[in-house]
mmCIF file of C-alpha atoms in Angstrom:
data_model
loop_
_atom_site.group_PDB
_atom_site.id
_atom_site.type_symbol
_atom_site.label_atom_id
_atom_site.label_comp_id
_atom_site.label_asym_id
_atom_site.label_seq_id
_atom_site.Cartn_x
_atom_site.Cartn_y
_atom_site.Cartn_z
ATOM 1 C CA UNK A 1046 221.689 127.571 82.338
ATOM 2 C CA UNK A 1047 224.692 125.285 83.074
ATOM 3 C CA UNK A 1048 222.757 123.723 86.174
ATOM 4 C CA UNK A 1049 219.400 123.027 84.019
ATOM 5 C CA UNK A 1050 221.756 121.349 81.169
ATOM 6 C CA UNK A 1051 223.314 119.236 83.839
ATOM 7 C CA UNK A 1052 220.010 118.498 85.485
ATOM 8 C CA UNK A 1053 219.069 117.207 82.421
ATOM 9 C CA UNK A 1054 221.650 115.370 81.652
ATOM 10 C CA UNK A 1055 221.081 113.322 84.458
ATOM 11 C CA UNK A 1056 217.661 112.689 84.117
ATOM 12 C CA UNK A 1057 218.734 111.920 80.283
ATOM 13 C CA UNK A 1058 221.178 109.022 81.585
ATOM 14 C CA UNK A 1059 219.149 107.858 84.331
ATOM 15 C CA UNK A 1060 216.252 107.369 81.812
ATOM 16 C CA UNK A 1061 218.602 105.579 79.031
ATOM 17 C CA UNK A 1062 220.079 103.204 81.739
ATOM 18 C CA UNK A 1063 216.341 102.164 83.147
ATOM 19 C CA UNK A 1064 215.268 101.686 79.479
ATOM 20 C CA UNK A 1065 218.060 99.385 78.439
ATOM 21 C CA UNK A 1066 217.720 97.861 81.816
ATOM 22 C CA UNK A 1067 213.808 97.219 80.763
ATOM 23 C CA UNK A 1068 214.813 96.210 77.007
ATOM 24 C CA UNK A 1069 217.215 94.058 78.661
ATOM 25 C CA UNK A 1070 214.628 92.043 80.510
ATOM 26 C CA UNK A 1071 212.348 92.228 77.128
ATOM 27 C CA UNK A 1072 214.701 90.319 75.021
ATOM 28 C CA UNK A 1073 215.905 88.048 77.751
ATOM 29 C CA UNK A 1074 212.177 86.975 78.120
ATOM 30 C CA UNK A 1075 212.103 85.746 74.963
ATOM 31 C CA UNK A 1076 215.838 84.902 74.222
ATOM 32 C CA UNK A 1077 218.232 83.593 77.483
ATOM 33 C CA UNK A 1078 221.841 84.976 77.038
ATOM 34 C CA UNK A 1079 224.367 82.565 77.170
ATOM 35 C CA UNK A 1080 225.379 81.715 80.347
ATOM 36 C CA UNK A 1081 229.223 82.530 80.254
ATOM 37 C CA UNK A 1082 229.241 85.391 82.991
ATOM 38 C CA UNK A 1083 231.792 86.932 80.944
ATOM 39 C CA UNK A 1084 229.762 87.004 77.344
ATOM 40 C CA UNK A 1085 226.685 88.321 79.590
ATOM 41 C CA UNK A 1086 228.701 91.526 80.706
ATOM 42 C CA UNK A 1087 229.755 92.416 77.492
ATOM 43 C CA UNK A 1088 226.652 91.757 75.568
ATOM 44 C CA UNK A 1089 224.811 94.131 78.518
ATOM 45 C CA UNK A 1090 227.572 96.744 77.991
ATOM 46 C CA UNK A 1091 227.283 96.339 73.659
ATOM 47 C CA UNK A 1092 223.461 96.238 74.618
ATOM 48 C CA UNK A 1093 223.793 100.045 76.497
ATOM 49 C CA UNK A 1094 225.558 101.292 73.265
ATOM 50 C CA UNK A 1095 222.920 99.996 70.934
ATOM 51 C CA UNK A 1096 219.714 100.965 72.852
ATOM 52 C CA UNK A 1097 221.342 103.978 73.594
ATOM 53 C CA UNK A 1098 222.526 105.154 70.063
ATOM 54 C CA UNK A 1099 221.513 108.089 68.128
ATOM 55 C CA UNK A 1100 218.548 108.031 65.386
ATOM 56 C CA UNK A 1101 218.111 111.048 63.759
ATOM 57 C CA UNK A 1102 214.965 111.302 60.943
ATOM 58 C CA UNK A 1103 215.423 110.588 57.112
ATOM 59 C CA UNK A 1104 218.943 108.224 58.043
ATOM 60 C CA UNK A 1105 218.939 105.123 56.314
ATOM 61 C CA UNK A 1106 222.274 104.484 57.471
ATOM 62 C CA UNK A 1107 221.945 104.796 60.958
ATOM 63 C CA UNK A 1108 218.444 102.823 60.889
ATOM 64 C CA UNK A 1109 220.383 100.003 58.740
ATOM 65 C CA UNK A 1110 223.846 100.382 61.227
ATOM 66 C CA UNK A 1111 221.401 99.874 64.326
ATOM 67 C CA UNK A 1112 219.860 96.767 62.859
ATOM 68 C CA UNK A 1113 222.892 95.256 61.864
ATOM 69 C CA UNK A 1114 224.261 96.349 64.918
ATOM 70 C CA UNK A 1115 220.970 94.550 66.689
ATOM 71 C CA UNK A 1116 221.269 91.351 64.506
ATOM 72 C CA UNK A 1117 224.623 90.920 65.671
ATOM 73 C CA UNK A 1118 224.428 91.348 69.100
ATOM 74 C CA UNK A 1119 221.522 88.719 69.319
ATOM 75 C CA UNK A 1120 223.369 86.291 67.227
ATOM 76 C CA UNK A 1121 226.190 86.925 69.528
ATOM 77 C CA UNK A 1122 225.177 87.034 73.396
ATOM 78 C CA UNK A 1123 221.915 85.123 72.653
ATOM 79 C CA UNK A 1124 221.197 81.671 72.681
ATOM 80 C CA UNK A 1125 218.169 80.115 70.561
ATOM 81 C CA UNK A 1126 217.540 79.222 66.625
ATOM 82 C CA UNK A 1127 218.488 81.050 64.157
ATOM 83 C CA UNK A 1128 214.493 81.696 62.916
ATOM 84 C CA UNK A 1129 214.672 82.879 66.744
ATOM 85 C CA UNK A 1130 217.056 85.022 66.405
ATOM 86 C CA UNK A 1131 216.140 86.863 63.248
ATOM 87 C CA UNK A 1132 212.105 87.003 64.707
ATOM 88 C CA UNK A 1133 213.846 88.653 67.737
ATOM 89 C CA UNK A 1134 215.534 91.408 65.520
ATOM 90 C CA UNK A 1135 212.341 92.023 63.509
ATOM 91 C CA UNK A 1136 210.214 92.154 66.801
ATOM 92 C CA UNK A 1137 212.029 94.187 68.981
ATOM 93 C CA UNK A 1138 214.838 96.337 66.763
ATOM 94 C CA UNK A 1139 211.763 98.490 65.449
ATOM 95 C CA UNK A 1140 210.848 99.376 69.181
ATOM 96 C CA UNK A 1141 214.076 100.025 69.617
ATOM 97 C CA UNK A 1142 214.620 102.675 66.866
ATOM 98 C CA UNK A 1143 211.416 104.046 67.793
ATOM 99 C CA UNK A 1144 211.822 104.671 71.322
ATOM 100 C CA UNK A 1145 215.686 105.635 70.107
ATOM 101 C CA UNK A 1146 213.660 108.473 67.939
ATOM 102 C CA UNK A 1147 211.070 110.024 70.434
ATOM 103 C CA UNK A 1148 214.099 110.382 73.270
ATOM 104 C CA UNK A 1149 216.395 112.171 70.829
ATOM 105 C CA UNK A 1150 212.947 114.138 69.199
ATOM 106 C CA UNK A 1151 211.625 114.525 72.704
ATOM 107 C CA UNK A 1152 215.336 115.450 74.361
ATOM 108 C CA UNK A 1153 215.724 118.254 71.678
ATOM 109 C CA UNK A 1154 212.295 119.345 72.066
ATOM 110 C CA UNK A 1155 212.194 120.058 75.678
ATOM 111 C CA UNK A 1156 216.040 121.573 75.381
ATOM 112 C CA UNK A 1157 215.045 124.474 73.130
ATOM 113 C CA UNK A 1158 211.819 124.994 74.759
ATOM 114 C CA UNK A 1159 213.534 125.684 78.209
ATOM 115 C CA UNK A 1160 216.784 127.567 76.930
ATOM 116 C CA UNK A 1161 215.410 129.728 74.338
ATOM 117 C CA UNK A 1162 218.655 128.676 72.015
ATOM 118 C CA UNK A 1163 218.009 128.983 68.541
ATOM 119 C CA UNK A 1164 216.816 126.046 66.661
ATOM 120 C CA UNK A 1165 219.036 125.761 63.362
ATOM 121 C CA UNK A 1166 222.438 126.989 63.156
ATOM 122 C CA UNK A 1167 221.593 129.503 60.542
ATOM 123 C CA UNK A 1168 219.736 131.523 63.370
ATOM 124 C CA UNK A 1169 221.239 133.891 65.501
ATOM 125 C CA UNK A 1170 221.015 134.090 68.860
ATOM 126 C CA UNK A 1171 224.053 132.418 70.468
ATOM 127 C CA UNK A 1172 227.036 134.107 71.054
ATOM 128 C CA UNK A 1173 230.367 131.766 70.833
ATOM 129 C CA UNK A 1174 230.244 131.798 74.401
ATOM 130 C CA UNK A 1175 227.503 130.200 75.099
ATOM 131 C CA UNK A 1176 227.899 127.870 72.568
ATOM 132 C CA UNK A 1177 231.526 127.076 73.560
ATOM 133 C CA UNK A 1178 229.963 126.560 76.967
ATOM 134 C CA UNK A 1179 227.259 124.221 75.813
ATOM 135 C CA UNK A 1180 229.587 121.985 73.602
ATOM 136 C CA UNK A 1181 232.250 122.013 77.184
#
């Protein structure tokens, strides 16, 4: 079980980096970054946090945090208008919450499907093992 978990962990990150890599490209095609070398690698590293964060259903919070977050980030590391800049967040930080949503739905999905693990924590089914060993 701990090879499949770190199999998948793998393909998990090697997924998230090619989609911020692609979302990346997205934005840039309709937004330049500025061109201070040292702006661009932390807006691409702030950029791998925000693509990459965690939306869970029913969280207005997180859904608000990401497009503040988002807003930010453009304003930031982006050059252009501001009516640029805010069409940019209302164009692209729904995609980005959405595609933020099916991974983690998707991710937890196909976890429980190939470990068997119980699927709320009011279940039992895991010893404190395993789930020691999971959470390691």
């Amino acid at each position: 079980m701990m090879r499949l978990m770190h199999f998948m962990e793998i393909c998990s990150d090697l997924l998230a980096y090619g989609y911020v890599f692609v979302f990346l490209c997205m934005i840039c095609a309709f937004l330049p970054m500025r061109r201070n070398w040292f702006l661009r690698i932390v807006g691409i590293g702030a950029l791998d946090i925000l693509a990459t964060s965690f939306i869970y259903s029913n969280d207005p919070y997180g859904l608000l945090g990401a497009m503040g977050g988002f807003f930010l980030y453009i304003a930031v590391f982006h050059v252009g208008k501001m009516i640029e800049k805010v069409t940019a967040v209302l164009v692209f930080c729904p995609a980005m919450i959405a595609v933020n949503y099916l991974m983690e739905e998707t991710g937890r999905k196909i976890f429980f499907a190939l470990t068997n693990a119980p699927a709320s924590p009011t279940e039992d089914g895991w010893t404190c093992e395993q789930h020691l060993a999971v959470c390691a």
